[in-house]
Tab-separated table of C-alpha atoms and ligand atoms in Angstrom:
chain	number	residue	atom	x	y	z
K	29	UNK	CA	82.633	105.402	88.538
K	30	UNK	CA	84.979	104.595	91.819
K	31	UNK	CA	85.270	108.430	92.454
K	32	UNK	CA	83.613	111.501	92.403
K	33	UNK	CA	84.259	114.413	90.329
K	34	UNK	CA	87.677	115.462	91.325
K	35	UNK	CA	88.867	118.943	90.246
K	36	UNK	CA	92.561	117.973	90.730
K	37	UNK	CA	92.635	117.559	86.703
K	38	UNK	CA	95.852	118.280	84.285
K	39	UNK	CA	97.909	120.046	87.308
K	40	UNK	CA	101.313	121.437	86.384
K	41	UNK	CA	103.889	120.077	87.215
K	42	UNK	CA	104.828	119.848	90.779
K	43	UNK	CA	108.620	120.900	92.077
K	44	UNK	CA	110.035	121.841	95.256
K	45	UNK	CA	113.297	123.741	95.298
K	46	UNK	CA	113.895	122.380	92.011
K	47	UNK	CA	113.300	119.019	93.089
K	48	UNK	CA	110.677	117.634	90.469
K	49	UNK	CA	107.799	115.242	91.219
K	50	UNK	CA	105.901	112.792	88.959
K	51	UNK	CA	108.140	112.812	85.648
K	52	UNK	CA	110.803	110.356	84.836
K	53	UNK	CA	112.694	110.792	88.200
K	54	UNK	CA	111.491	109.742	91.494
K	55	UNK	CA	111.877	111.422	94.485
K	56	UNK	CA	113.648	110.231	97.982
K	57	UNK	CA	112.628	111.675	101.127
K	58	UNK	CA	114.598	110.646	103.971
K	59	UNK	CA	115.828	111.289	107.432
K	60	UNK	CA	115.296	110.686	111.204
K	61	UNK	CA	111.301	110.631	112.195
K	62	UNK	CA	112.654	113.349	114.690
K	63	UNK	CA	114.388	115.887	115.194
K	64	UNK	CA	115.970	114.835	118.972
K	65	UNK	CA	119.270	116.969	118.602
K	66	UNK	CA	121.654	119.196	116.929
K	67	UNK	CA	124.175	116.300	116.157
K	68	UNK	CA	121.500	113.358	115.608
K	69	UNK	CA	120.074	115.761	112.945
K	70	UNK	CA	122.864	116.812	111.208
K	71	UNK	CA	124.655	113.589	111.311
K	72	UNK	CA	121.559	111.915	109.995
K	73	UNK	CA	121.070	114.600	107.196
K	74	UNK	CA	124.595	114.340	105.732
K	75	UNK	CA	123.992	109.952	105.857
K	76	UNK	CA	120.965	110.547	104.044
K	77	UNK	CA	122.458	113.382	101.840
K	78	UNK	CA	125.724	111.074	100.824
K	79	UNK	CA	123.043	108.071	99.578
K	80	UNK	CA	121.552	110.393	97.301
K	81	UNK	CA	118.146	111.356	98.830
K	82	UNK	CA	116.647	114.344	97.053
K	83	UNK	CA	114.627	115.729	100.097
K	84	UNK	CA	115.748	115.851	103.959
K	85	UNK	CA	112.542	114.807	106.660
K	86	UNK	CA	112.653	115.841	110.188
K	87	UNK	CA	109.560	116.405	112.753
K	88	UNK	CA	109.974	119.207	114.877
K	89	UNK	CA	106.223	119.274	116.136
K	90	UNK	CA	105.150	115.314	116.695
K	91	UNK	CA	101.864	113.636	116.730
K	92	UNK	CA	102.207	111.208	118.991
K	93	UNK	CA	100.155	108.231	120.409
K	94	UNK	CA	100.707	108.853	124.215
K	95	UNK	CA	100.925	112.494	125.748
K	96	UNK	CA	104.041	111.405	127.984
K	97	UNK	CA	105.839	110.921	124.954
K	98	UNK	CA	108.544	113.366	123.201
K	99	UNK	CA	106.536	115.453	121.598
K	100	UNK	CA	109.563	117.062	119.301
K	101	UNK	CA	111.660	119.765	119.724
K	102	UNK	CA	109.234	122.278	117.986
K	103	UNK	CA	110.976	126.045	117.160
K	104	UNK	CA	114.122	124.761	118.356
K	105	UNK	CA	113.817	121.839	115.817
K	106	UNK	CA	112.836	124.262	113.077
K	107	UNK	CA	115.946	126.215	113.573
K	108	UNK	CA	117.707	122.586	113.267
K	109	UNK	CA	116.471	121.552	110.390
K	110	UNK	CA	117.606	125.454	108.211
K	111	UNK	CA	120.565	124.466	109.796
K	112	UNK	CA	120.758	120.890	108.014
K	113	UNK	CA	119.719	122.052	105.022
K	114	UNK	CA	122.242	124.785	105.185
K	115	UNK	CA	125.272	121.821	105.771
K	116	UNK	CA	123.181	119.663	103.013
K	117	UNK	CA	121.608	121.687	100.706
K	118	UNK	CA	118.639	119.236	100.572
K	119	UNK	CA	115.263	121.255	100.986
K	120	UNK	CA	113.409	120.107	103.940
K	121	UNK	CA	109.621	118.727	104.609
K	122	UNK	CA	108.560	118.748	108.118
K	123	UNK	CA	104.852	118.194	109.596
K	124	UNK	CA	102.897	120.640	110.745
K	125	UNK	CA	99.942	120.002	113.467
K	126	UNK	CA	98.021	122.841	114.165
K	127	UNK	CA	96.875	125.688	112.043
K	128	UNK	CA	98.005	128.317	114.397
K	129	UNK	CA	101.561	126.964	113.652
K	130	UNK	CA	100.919	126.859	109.724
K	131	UNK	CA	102.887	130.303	109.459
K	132	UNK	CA	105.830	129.694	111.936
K	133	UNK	CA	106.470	126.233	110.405
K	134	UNK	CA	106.493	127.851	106.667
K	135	UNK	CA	109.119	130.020	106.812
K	136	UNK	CA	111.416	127.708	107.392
K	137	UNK	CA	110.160	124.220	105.513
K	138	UNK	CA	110.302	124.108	102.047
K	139	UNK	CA	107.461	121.403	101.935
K	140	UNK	CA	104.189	121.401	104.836
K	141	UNK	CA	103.926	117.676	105.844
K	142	UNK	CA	99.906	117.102	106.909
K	143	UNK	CA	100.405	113.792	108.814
K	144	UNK	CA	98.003	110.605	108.771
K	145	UNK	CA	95.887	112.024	112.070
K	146	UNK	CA	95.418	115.299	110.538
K	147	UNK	CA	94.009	114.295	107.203
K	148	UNK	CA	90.706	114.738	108.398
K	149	UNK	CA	91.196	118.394	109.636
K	150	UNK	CA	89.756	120.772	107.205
K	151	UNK	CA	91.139	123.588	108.845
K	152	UNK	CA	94.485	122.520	108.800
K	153	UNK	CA	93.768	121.440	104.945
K	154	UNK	CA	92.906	124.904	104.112
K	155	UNK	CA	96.000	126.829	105.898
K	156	UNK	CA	98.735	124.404	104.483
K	157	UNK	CA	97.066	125.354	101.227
K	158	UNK	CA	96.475	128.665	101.235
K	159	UNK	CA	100.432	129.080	102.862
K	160	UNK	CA	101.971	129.111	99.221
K	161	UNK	CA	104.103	126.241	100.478
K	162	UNK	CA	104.340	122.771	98.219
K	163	UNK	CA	102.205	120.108	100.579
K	164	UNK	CA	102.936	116.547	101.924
K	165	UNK	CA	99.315	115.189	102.219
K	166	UNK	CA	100.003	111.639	104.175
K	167	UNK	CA	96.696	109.012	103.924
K	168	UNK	CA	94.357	109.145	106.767
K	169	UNK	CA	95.387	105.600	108.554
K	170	UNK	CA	91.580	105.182	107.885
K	171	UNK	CA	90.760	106.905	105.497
K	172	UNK	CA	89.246	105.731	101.947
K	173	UNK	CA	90.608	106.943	98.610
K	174	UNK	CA	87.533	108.754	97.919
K	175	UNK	CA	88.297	110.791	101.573
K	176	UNK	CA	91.593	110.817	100.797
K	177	UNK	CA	91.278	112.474	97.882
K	178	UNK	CA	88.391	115.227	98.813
K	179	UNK	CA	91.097	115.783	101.701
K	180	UNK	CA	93.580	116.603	98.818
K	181	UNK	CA	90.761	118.893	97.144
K	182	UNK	CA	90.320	120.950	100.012
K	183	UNK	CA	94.477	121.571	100.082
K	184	UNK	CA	94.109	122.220	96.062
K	185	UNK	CA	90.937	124.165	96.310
K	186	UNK	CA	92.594	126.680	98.928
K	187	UNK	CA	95.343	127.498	96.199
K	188	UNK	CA	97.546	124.898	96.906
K	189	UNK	CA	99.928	124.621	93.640
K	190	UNK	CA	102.424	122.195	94.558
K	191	UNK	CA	101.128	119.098	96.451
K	192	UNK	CA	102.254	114.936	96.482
K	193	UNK	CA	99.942	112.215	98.097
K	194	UNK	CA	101.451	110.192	100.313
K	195	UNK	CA	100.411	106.341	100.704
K	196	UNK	CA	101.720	105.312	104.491
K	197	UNK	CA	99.773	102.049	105.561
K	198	UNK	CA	95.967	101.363	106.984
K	199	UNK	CA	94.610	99.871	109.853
K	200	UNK	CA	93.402	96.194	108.981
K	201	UNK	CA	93.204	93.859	111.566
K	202	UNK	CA	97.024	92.714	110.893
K	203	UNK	CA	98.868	93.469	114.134
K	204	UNK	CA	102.080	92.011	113.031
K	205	UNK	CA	103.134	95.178	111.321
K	206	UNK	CA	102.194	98.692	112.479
K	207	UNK	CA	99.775	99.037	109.226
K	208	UNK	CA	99.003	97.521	106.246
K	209	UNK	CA	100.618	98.643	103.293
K	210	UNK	CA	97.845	99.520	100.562
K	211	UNK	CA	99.974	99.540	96.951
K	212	UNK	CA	96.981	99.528	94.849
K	213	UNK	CA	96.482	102.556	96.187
K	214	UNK	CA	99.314	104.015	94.356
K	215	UNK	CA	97.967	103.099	90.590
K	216	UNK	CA	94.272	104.005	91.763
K	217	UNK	CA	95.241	107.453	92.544
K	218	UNK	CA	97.372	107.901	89.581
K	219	UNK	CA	93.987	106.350	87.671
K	220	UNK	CA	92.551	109.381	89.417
K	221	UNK	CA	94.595	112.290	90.130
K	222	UNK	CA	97.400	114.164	88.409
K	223	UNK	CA	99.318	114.572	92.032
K	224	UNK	CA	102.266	112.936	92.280
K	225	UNK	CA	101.764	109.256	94.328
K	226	UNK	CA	104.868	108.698	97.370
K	227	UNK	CA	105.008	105.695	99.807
K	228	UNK	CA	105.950	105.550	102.895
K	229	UNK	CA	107.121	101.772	103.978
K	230	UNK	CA	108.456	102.870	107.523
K	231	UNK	CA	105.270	103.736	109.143
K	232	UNK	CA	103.349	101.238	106.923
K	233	UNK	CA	105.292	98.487	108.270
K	234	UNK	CA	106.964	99.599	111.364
K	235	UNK	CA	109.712	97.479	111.007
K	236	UNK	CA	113.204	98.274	109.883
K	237	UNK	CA	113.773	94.574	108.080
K	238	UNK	CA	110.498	94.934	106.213
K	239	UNK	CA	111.235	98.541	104.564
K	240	UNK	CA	114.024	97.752	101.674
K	241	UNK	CA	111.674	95.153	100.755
K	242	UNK	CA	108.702	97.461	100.514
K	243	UNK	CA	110.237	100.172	99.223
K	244	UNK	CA	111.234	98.053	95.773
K	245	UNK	CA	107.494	96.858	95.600
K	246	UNK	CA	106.594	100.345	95.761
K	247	UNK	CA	109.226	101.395	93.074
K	248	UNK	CA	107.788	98.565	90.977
K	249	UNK	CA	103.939	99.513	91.434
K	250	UNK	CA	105.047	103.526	89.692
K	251	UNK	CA	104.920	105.258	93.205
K	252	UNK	CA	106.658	108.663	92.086
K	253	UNK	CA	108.771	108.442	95.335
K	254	UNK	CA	109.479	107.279	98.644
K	255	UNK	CA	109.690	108.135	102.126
K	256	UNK	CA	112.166	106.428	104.734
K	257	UNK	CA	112.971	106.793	107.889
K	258	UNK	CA	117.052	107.200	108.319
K	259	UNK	CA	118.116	107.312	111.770
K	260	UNK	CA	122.147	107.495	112.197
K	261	UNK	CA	121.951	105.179	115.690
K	262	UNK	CA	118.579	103.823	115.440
K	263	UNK	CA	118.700	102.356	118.736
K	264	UNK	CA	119.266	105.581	120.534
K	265	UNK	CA	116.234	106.953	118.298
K	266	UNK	CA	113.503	109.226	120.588
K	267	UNK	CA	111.119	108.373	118.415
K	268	UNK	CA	110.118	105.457	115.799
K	269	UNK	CA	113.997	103.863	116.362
K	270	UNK	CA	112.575	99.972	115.165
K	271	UNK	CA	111.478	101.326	111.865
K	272	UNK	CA	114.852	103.587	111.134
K	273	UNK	CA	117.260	102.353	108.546
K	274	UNK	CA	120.741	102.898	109.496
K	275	UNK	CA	122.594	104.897	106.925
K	276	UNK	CA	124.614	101.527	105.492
K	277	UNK	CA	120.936	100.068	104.784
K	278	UNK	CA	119.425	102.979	103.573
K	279	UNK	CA	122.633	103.233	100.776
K	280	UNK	CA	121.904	99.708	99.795
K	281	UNK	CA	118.403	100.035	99.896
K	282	UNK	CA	118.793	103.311	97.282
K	283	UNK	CA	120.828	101.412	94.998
K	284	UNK	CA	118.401	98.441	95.215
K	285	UNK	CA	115.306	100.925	93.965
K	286	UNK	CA	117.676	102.286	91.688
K	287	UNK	CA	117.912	98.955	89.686
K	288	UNK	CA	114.176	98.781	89.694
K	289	UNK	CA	113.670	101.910	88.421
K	290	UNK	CA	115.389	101.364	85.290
K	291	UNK	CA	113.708	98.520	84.661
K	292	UNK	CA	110.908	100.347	84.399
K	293	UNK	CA	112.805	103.105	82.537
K	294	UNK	CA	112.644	105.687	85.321
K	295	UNK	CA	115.189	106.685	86.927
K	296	UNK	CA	116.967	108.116	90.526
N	328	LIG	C1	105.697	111.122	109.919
N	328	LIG	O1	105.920	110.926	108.708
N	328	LIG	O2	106.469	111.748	110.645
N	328	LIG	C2	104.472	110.577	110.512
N	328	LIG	C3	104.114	110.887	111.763
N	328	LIG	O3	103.803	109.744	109.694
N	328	LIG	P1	102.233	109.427	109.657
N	328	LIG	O4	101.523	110.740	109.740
N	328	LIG	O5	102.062	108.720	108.363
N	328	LIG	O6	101.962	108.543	110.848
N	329	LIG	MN1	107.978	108.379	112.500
């Protein structure tokens, strides 16, 4: 056997706000990487909102690479995002990185995004899950499925009830995109997991042109969702600008997955 005994067997099913994961329907998450304003936000939300996404994304507290970098807007980006799902009425997922922030960041997000560089933090595992908010586990950028998935167990195993896996690109020695998509991930943790199975072709690719492309190939491999970056002026974007859709893209590229979907007799 690939895996070890997992416990996350014959789950319910998992919704957020009424937004339902892993049946028929997939699920779009969308919006900026960050939340850099009042109006970028909102005009962002109501893009991403008018193309149909299910689920509004926003970082208020960012991980990033380099310390001199924007490192979100934190509070004052919580209190932006209630106020785009207010204008939207779109629940929202946002990351958060430490666990002393686990209970600030929950009363306002209606989903607890664990990002890529915190899969590995146990800690963090067992406050998003024990916060009695739905979860966002993201793939370690290194991590194996068999990590990846005692990572999830630790979320589960701290009463987590509502949780989706999140397949966002590895680090091969490709250098021409940011990561390296990993797709067979999606069927292997289906094969091996009752949680729900998004992807995220933004960060996995780092490029804007690559992401419609991605996104269908993910649609077509039964991922139960997907995660874009929509930025309404990607080239004024704070953060993560070269892998933003603009709105017009990001409407095309919905309709695009749409037609796949059917194919497959799913729908969204
Ligand atoms: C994000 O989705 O905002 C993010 C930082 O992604 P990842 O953790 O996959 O790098
Ligand atoms: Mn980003």
């Amino acid at each position: 056997m690939m895996f070890e005994k997992h416990s996350a067997e014959g789950g319910g099913p998992v919704n957020v706000c009424g937004v339902p994961f892993g049946g028929g329907g997939l699920v779009i998450i969308a919006g900026p990487c960050t939340v850099e304003s009042r109006e970028q936000l909102l005009e962002s939300a109501s893009a991403v909102k008018e193309a149909g996404a299910d689920i509004l994304r926003g970082g208020a507290f960012k991980p990033r690479a380099s310390p001199y970098a924007f490192q979100g807007l934190c509070s004052e980006g919580l209190a932006l995002l209630a106020e785009a799902r207010e204008l939207t009425g779109l629940p929202v997922v946002t990351e958060v990185l430490d666990t002393r922030d686990v209970a600030e960041v929950a009363a306002v997000a209606d989903m607890l995004q664990v990002g890529s560089r915190n899969m590995h933090n146990t800690a963090l595992l067992k406050a998003v899950g024990t916060s009695g908010k739905p979860v966002l586990l993201k793939r370690g950028m290194s991590a194996t499925l068999q990590e990846y998935l005692y990572a999830a167990e630790y979320v589960l195993n701290a009463g987590a009830k509502d949780m989706v896996l999140c397949e966002r690109g590895i680090r091969t020695f490709e250098t021409v995109t940011r990561f390296t998509l990993d797709l067979s991930a999606v069927p292997l943790l289906q094969e091996r997991t009752w949680l729900p199975v998004l992807v995220d072709p933004s960060h996995a690719t780092g490029r804007a042109a690559l992401v419609p492309a991605m996104a269908r190939a993910a649609v077509a491999c039964g991922a139960d969702g997907l995660m874009m970056e929509v930025h309404a002026h990607p080239d004024r974007a704070l953060c993560d600008g070269e892998q933003s859709l603009t709105p017009e893209i990001f409407f095309k590229t919905v309709g695009e997955l749409r037609a796949v979907a059917q194919a497959l007799g799913r729908s969204i």
